PDB file of C-alpha atoms and ligand atoms in Angstrom:
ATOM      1  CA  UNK J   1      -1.638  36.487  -7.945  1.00  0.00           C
ATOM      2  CA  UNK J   2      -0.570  32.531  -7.443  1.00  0.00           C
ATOM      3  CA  UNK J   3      -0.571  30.965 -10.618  1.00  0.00           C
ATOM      4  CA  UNK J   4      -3.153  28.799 -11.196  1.00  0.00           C
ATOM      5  CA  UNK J   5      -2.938  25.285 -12.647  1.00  0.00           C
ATOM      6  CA  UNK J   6      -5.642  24.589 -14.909  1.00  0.00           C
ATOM      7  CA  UNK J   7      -6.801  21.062 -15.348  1.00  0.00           C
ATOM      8  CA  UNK J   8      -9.471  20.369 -18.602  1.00  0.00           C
ATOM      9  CA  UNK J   9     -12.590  18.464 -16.985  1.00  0.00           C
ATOM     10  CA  UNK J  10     -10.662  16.113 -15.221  1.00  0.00           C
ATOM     11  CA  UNK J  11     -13.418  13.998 -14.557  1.00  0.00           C
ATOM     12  CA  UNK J  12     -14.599  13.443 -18.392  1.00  0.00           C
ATOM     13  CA  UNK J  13     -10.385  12.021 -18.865  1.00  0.00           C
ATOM     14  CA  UNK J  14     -10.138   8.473 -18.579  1.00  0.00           C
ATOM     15  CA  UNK J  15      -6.320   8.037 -17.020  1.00  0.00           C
ATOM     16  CA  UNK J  16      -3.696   8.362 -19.452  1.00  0.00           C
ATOM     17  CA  UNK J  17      -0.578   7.150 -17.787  1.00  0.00           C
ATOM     18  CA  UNK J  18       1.077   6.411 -21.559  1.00  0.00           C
ATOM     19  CA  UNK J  19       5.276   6.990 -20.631  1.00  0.00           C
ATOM     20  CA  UNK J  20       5.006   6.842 -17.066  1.00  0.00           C
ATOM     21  CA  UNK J  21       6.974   4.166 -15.167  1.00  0.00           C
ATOM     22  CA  UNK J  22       5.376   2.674 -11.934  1.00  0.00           C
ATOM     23  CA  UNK J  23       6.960   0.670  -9.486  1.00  0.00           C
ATOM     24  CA  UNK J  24       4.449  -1.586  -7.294  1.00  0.00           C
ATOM     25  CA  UNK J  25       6.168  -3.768  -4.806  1.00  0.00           C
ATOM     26  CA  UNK J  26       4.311  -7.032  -3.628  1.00  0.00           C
ATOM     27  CA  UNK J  27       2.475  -7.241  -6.656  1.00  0.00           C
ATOM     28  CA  UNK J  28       2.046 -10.778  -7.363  1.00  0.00           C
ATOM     29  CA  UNK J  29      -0.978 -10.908  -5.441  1.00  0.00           C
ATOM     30  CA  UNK J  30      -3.786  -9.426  -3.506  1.00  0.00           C
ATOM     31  CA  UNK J  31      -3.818  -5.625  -3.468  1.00  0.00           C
ATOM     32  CA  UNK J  32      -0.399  -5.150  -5.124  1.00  0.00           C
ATOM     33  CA  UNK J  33      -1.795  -7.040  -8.010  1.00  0.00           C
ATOM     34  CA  UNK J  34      -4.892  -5.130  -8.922  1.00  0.00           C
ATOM     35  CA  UNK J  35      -2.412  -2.011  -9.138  1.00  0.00           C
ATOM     36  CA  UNK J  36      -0.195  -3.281 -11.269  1.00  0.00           C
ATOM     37  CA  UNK J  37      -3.147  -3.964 -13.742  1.00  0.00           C
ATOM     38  CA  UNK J  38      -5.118  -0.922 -13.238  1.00  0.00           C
ATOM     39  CA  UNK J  39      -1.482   1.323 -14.024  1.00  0.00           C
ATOM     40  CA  UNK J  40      -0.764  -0.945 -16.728  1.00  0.00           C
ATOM     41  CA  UNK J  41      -4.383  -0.563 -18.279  1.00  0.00           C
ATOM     42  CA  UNK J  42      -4.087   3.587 -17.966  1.00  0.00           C
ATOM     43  CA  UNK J  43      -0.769   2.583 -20.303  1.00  0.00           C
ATOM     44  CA  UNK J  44       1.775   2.806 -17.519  1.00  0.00           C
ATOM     45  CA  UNK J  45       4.770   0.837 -17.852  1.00  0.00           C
ATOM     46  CA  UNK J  46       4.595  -1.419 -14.675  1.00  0.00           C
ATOM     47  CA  UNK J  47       7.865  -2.606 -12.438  1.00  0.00           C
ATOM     48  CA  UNK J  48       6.345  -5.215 -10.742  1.00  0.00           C
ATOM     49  CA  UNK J  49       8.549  -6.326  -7.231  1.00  0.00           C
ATOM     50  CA  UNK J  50       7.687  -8.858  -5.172  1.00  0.00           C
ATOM     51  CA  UNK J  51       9.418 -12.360  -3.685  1.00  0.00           C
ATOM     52  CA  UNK J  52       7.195 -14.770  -5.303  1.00  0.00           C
ATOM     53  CA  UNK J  53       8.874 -15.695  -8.651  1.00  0.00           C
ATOM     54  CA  UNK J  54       5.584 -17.687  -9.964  1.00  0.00           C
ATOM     55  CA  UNK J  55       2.949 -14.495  -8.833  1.00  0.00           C
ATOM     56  CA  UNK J  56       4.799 -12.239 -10.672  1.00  0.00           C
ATOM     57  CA  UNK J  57       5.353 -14.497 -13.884  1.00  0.00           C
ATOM     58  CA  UNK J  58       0.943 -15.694 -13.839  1.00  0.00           C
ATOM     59  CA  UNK J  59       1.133 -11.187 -13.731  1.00  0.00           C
ATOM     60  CA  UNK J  60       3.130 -10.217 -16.643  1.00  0.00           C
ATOM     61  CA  UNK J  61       1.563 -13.109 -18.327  1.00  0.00           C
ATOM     62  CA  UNK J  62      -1.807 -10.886 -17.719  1.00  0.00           C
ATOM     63  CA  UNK J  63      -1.523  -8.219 -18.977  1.00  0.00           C
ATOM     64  CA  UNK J  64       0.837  -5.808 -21.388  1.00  0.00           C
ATOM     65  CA  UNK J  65       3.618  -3.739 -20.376  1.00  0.00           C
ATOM     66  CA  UNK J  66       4.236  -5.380 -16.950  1.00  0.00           C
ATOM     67  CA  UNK J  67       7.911  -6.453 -16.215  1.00  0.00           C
ATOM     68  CA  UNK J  68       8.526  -8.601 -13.664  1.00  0.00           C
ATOM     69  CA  UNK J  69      11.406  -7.996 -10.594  1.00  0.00           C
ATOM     70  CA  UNK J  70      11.865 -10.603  -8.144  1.00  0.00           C
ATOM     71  CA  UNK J  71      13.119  -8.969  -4.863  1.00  0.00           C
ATOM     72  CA  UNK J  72      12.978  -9.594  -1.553  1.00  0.00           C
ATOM     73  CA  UNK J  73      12.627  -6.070   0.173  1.00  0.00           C
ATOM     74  CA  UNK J  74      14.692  -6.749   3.238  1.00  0.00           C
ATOM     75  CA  UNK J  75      17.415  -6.360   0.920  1.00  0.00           C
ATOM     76  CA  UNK J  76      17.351  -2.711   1.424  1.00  0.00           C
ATOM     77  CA  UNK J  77      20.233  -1.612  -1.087  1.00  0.00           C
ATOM     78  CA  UNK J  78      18.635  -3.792  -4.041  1.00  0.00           C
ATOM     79  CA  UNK J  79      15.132  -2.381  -2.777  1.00  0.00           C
ATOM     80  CA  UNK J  80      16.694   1.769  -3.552  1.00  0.00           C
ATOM     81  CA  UNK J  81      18.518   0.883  -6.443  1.00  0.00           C
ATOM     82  CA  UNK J  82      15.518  -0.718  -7.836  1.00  0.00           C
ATOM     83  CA  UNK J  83      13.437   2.564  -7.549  1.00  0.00           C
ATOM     84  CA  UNK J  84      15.199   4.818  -9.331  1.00  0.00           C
ATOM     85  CA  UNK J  85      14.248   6.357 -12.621  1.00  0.00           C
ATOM     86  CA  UNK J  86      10.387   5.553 -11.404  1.00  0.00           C
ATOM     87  CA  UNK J  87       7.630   7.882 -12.048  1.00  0.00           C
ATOM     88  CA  UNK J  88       4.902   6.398  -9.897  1.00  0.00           C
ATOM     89  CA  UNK J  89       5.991   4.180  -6.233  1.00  0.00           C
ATOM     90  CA  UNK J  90       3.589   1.969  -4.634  1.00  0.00           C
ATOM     91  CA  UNK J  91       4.615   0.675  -1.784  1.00  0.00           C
ATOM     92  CA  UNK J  92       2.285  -1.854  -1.017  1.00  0.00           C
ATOM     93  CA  UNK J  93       4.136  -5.282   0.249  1.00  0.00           C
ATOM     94  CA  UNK J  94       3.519  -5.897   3.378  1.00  0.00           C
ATOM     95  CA  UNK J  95       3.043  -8.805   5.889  1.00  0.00           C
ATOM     96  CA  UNK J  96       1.464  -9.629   9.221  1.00  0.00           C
ATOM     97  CA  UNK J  97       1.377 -11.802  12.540  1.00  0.00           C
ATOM     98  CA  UNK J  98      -1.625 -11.409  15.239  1.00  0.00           C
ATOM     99  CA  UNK J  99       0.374 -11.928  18.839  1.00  0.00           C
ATOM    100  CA  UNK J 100      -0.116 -10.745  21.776  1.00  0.00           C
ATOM    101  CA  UNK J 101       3.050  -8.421  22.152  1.00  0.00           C
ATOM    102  CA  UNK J 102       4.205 -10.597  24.741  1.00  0.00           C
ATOM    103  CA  UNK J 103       4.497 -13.739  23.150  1.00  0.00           C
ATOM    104  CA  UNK J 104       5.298 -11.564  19.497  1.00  0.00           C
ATOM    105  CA  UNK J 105       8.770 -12.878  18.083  1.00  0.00           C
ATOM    106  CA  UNK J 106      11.713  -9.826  18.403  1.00  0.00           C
ATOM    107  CA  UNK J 107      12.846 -11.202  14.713  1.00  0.00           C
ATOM    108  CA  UNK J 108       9.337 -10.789  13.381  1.00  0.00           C
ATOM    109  CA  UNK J 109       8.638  -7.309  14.749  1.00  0.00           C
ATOM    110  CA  UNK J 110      12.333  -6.428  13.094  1.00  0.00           C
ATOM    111  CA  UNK J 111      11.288  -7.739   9.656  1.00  0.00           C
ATOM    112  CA  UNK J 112       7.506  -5.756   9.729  1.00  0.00           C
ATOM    113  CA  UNK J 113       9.231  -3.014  10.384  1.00  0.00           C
ATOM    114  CA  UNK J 114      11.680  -3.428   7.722  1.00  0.00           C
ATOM    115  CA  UNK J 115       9.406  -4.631   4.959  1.00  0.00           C
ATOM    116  CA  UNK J 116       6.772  -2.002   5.642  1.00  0.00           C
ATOM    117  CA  UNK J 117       8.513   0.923   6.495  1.00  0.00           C
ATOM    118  CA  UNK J 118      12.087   0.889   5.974  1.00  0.00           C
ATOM    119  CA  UNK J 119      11.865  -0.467   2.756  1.00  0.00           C
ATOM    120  CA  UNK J 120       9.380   1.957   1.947  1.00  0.00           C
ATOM    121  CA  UNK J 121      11.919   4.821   3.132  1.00  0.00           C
ATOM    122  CA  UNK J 122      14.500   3.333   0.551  1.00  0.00           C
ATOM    123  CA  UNK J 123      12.397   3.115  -2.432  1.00  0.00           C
ATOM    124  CA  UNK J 124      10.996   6.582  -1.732  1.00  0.00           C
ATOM    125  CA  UNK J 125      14.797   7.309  -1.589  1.00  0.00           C
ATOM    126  CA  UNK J 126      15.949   5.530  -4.710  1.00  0.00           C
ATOM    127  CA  UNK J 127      12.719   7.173  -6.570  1.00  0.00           C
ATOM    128  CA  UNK J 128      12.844  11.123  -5.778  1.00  0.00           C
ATOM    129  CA  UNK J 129      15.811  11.722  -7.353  1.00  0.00           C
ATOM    130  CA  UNK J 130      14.254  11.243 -11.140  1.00  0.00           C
ATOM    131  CA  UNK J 131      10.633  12.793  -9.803  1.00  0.00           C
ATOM    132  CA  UNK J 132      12.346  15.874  -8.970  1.00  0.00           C
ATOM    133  CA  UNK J 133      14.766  16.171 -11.838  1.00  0.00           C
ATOM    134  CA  UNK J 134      11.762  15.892 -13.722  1.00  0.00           C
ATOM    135  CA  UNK J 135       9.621  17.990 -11.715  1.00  0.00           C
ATOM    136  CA  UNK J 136       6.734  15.380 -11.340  1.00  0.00           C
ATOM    137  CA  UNK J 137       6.311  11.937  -9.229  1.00  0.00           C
ATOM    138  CA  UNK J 138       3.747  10.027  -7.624  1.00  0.00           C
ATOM    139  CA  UNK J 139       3.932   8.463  -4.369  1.00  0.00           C
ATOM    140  CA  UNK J 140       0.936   6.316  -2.969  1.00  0.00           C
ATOM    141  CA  UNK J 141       1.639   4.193   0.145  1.00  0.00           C
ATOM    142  CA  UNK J 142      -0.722   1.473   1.280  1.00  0.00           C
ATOM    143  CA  UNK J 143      -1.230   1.931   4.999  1.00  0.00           C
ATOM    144  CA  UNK J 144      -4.401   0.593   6.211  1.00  0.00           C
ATOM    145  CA  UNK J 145      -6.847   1.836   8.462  1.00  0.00           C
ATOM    146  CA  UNK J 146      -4.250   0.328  11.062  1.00  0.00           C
ATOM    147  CA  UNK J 147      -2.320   3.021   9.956  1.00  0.00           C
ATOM    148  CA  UNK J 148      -4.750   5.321  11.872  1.00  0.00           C
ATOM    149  CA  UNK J 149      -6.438   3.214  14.443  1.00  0.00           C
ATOM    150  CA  UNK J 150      -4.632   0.417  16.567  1.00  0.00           C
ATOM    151  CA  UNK J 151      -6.147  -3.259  16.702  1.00  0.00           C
ATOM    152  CA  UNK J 152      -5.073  -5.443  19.441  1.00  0.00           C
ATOM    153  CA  UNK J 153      -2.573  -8.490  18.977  1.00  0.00           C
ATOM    154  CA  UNK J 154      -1.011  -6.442  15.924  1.00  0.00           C
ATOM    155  CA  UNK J 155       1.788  -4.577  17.475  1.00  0.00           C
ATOM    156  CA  UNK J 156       4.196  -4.556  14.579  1.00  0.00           C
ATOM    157  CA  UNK J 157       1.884  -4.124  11.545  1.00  0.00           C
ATOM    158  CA  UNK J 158       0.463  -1.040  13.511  1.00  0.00           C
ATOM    159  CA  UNK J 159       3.318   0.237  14.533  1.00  0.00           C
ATOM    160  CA  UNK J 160       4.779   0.103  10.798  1.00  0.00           C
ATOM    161  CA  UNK J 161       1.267   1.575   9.620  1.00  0.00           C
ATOM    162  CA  UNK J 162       1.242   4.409  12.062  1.00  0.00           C
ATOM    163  CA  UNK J 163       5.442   5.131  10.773  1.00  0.00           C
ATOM    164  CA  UNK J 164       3.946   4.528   6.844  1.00  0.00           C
ATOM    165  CA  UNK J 165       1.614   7.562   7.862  1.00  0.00           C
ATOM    166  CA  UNK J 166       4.868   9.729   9.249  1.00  0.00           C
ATOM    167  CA  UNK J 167       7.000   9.419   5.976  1.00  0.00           C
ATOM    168  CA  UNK J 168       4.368   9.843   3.996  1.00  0.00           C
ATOM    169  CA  UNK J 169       3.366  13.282   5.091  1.00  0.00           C
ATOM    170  CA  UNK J 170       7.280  13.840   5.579  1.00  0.00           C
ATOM    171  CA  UNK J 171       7.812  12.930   1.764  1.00  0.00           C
ATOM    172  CA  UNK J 172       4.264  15.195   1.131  1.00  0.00           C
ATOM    173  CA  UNK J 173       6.284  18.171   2.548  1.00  0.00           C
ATOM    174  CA  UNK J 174       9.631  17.777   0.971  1.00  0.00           C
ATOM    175  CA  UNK J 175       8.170  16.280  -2.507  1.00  0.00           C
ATOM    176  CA  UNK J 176       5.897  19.654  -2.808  1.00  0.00           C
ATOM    177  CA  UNK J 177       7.661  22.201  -4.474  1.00  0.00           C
ATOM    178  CA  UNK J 178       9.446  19.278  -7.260  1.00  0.00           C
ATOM    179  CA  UNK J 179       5.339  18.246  -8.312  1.00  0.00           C
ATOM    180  CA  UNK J 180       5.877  15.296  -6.658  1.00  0.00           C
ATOM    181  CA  UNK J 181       2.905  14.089  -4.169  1.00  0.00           C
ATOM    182  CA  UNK J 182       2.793  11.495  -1.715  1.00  0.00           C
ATOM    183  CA  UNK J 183       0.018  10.053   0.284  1.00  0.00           C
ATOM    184  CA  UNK J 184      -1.566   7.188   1.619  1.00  0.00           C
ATOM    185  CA  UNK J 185      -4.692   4.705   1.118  1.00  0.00           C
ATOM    186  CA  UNK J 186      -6.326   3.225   3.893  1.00  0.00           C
ATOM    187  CA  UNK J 187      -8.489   0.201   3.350  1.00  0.00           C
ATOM    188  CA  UNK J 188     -10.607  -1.805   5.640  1.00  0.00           C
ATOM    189  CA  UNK J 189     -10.742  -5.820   5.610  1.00  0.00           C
ATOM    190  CA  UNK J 190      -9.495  -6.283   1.756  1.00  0.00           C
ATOM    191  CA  UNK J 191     -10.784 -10.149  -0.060  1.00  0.00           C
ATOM    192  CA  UNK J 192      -7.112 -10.735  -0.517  1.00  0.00           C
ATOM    193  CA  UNK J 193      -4.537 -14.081   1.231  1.00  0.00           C
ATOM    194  CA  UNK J 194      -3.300 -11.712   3.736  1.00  0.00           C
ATOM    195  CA  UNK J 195      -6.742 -11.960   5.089  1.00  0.00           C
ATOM    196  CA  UNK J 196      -7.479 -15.344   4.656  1.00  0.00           C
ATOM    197  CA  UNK J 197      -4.158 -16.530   6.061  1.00  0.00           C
ATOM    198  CA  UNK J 198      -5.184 -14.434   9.465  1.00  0.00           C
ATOM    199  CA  UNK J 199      -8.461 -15.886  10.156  1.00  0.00           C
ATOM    200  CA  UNK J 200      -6.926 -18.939  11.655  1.00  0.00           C
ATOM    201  CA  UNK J 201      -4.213 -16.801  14.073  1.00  0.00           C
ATOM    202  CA  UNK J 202      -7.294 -14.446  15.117  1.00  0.00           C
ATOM    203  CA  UNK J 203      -9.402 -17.002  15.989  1.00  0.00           C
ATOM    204  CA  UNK J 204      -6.666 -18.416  18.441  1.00  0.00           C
ATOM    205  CA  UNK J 205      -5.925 -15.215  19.393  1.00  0.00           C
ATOM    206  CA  UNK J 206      -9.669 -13.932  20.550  1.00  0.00           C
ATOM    207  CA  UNK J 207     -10.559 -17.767  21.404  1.00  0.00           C
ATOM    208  CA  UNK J 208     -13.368 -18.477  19.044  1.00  0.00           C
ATOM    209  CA  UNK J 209     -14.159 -20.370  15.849  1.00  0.00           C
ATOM    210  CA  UNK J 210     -12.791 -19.750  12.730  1.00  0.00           C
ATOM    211  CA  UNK J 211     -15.992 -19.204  11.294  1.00  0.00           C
ATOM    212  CA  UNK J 212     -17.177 -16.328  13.632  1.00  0.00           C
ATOM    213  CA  UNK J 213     -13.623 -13.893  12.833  1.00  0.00           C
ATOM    214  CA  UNK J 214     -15.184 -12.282   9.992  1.00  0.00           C
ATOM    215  CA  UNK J 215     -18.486 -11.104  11.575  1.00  0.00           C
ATOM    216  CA  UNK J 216     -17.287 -10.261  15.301  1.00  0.00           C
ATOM    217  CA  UNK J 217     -13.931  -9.580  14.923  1.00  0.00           C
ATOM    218  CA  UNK J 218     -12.752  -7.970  11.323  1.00  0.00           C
ATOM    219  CA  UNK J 219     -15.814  -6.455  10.722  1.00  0.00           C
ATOM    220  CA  UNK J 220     -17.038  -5.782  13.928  1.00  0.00           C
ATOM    221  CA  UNK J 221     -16.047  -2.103  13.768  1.00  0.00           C
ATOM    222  CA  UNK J 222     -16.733  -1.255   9.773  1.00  0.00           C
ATOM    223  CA  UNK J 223     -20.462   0.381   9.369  1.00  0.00           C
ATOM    224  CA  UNK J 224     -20.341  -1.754   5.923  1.00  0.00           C
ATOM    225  CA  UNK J 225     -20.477  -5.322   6.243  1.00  0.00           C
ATOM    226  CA  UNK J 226     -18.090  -6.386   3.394  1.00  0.00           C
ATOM    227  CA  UNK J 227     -14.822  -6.778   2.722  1.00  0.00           C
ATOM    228  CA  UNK J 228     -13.055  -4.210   0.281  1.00  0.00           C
ATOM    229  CA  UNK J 229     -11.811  -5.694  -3.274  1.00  0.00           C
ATOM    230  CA  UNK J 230      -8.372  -5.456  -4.158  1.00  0.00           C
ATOM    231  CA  UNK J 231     -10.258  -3.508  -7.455  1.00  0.00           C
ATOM    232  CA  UNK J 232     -11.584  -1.011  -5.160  1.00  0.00           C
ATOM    233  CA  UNK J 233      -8.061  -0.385  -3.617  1.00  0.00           C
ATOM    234  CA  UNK J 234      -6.615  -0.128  -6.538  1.00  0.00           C
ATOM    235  CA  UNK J 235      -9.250   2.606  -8.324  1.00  0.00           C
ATOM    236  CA  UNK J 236      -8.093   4.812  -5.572  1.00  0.00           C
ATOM    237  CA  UNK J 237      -4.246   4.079  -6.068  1.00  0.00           C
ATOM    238  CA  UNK J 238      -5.060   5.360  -9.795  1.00  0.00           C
ATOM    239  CA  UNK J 239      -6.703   8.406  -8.576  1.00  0.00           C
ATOM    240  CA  UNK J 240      -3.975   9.181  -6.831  1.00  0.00           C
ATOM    241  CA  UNK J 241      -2.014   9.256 -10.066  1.00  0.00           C
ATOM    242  CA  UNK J 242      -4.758  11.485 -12.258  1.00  0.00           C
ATOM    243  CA  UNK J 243      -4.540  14.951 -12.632  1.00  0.00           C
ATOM    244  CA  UNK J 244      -7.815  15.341 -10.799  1.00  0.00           C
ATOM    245  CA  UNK J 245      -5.522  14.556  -7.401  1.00  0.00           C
ATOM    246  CA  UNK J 246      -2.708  16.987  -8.228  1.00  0.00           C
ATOM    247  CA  UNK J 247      -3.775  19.212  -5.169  1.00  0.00           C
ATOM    248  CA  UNK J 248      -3.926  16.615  -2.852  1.00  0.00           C
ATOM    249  CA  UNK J 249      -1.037  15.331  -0.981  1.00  0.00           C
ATOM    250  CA  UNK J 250       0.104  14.409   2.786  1.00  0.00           C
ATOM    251  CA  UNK J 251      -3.284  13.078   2.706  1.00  0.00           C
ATOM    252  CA  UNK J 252      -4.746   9.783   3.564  1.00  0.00           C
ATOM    253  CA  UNK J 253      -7.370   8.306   1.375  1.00  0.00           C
ATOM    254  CA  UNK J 254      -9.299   6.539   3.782  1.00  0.00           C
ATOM    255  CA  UNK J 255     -11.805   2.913   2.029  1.00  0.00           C
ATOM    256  CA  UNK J 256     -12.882   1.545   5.792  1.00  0.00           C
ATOM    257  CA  UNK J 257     -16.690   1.332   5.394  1.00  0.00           C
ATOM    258  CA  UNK J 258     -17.238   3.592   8.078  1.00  0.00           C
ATOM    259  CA  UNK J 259     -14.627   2.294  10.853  1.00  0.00           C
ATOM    260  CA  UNK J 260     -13.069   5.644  11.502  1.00  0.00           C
ATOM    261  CA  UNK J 261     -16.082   7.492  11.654  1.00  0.00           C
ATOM    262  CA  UNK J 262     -16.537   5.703  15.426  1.00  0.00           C
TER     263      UNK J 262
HETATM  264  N1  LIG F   1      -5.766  -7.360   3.009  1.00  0.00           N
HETATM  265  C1  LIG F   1      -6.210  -6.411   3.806  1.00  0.00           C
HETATM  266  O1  LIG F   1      -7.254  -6.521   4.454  1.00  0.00           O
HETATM  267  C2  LIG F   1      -5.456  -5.134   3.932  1.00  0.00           C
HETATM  268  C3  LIG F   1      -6.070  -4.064   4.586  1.00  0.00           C
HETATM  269  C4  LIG F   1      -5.408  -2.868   4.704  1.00  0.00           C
HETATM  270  C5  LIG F   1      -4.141  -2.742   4.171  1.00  0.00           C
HETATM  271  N2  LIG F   1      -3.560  -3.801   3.544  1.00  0.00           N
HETATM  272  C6  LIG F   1      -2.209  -3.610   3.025  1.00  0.00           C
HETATM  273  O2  LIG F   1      -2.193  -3.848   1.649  1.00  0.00           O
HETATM  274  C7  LIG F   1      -0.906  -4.297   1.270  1.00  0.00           C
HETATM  275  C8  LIG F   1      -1.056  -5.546   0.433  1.00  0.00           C
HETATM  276  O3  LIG F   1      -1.686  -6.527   1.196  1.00  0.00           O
HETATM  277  P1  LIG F   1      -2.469  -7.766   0.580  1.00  0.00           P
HETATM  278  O4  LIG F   1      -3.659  -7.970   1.428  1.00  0.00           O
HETATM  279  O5  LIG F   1      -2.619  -7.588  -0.872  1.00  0.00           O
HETATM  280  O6  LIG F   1      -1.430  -8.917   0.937  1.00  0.00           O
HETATM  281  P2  LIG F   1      -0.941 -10.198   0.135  1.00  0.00           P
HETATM  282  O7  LIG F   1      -0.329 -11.097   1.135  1.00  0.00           O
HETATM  283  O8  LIG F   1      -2.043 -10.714  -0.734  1.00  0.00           O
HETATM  284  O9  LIG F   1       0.166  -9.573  -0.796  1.00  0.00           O
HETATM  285  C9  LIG F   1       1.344  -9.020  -0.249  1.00  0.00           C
HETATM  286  C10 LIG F   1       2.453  -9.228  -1.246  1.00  0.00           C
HETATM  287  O10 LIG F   1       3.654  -8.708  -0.673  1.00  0.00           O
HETATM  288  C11 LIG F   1       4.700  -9.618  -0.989  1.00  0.00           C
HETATM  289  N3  LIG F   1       5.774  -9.504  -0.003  1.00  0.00           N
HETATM  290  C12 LIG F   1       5.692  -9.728   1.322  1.00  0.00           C
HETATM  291  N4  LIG F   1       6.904  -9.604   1.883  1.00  0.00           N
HETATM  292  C13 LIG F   1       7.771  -9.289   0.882  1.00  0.00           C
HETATM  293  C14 LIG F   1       9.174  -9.048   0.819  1.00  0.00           C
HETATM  294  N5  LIG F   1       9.963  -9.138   1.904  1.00  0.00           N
HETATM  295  N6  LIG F   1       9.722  -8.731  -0.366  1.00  0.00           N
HETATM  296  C15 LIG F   1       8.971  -8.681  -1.490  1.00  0.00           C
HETATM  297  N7  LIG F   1       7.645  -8.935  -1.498  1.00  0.00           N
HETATM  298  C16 LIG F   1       7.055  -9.222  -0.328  1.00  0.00           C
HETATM  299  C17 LIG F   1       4.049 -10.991  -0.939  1.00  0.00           C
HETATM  300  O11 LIG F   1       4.821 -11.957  -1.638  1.00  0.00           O
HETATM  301  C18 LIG F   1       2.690 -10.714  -1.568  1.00  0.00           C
HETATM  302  O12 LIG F   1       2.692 -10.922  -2.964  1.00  0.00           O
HETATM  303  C19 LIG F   1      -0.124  -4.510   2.568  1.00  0.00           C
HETATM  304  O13 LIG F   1       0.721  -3.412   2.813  1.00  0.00           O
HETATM  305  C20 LIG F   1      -1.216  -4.585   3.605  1.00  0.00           C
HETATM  306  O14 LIG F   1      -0.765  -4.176   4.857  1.00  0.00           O
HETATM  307  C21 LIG F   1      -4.188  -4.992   3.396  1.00  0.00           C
END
C-alpha cells in the first residue's frame, strides 16, 4: 500500500509558519507586500527583496520578523545567492510596458524577461538546495492570468508569464520526491501601482480615455466586475504554504473572476 500522509483537520489550523524562512521578492509594494505580511503574521521569518530602499524600510517598520534586502533582480548572481537557505520563494517582482510589439523597446523585452523569469530560475536555483536537504520547500510563483491567456500590446509580460508557467511545473516535477512543491497564482486586475501606472499607456494604446480602461478594457473579460486585493492574492500565496496544499503542486491557482472560464 502507498503510505499515506495524514494531515489533522487542516482546515480547523490557523497557519503556523513559526521557523520557516520566506523569501518574497518585490515586496515593498502591491502584491509582494501583502505576502510578506500575511507569512510574517503565520510567524514566518520574512526576506523581503525588492529595489525600492524606502518600500521595504515603511515594510519592516510594519510588521515583526521582516528583514529587509535591497536588490535589484537583474543582478542574477546576487538574486541566487540571496535564495539560499530559504524555506518558502515567492517570486513575485515583476514589471510591465503595453506596446504594440512593433514599436516595443528590444532592451525592455530583455529586462521582462529577465526580471520575471530568469530571475525567477535563479532564485528557484539558489533555494532548492536547502528545501531538498531538508526534505521540504515551498515554491509559489505569481504569474497572472497572462500567464495563461495572451492580452494584446503585452508581448513581453506574456511571454515571461506563459515561461513562469513552464518552470513552474518543471520545478513541480523535479521538487516532488524532496517535499518540495511549486506552483503558481494567477490573479486578475489586482488594486495595486502596477495597475494604476498602466491605465495611462492602455488608454493610448486602445485610443480612449483614461477613464473608460477599467470598464472596457481590464475588466472587459472578468465575469466579476472588481479588481482583486493584494489581500486576496496573498490568502492564496499562504495556502499554498499550509499543509492543507501539500498534494497540490505543478498547479496553477487561478483568482480571475471568471476570465478563463470564456
Ligand atoms: N497588479 C495586477 O493586476 C497583477 C495581476 C496579475 C499578476 N500580477 C503580478 O503580481 C506581481 C506583483 O505585481 P504588483 O501589481 O504588486 O506590482 P507593483 O509594481 O505594485 O510591485 C512590484 C514590485 O516589484 C519590484 N521590482 C520590480 N522590478 C524589480 C527588480 N528589477 N528588482 C527588484 N524588485 C523589483 C518593484 O519595486 C515593486 O515593489 C507581478 O509579478 C505581477 O506581474 C499583478
Amino acid at each position: 500500500m502507498t503510505p499515506r500522509t495524514p494531515i489533522a483537520a487542516p482546515s480547523a489550523q490557523p497557519l503556523d509558519l513559526g521557523g520557516r524562512t520566506a523569501l518574497v521578492t518585490g515586496a515593498a509594494g502591491g502584491i509582494g507586500r501583502a505576502c510578506a505580511l500575511r507569512l510574517a503574521a503565520a510567524g514566518a521569518k520574512v526576506r523581503a527583496v525588492d529595489r525600492d530602499a524606502a518600500g521595504l524600510e515603511t515594510l519592516a517598520e510594519a510588521a515583526e520578523g521582516v528583514e529587509p534586502l535591497v536588490l535589484d533582480l537583474t543582478d542574477l548572481d546576487a538574486a541566487e545567492s540571496a535564495a539560499a537557505g530559504s524555506d518558502i520563494l515567492v517570486n513575485n517582482a515583476g514589471i510591465q510596458l503595453v506596446r504594440p510589439i512593433e514599436q516595443f523597446p528590444p532592451d525592455v523585452f530583455h529586462t521582462v524577461l529577465t526580471v520575471m523569469l530568469e530571475a525567477p530560475f535563479r532564485l528557484v536555483r539558489g533555494a532548492l538546495p536547502h528545501m531538498y536537504e531538508q526534505g521540504w520547500g515551498r515554491i509559489v510563483n505569481v504569474s497572472s492570468v497572462h500567464g495563461l491567456r495572451a492580452s494584446a500590446f503585452k508581448s513581453a509580460y506574456v511571454a515571461a508569464k506563459h515561461g513562469l508557467e513552464g518552470l513552474s511545473k518543471t520545478a513541480a516535477l523535479e521538487g516532488a520526491p524532496h517535499g518540495v512543491t511549486s506552483n503558481c497564482v494567477n490573479p486578475g486586475y489586482v488594486r495595486t501601482p502596477l495597475v494604476e501606472r498602466q491605465i495611462a499607456d492602455q488608454a493610448a494604446a486602445h485610443g480612449i480615455p483614461e477613464e473608460r480602461v477599467l470598464g472596457e478594457i481590464l475588466l472587459q473579460d472578468s465575469a466579476l466586475k472588481r479588481l482583486v486585493e493584494p489581500a486576496e492574492v496573498a490568502e492564496a500565496v499562504a495556502y499554498l504554504c499550509s499543509p492543507a496544499a501539500s498534494f497540490m503542486t505543478g498547479s496553477s491557482l487561478v483568482l480571475d473572476g471568471g476570465w478563463t472560464a470564456h
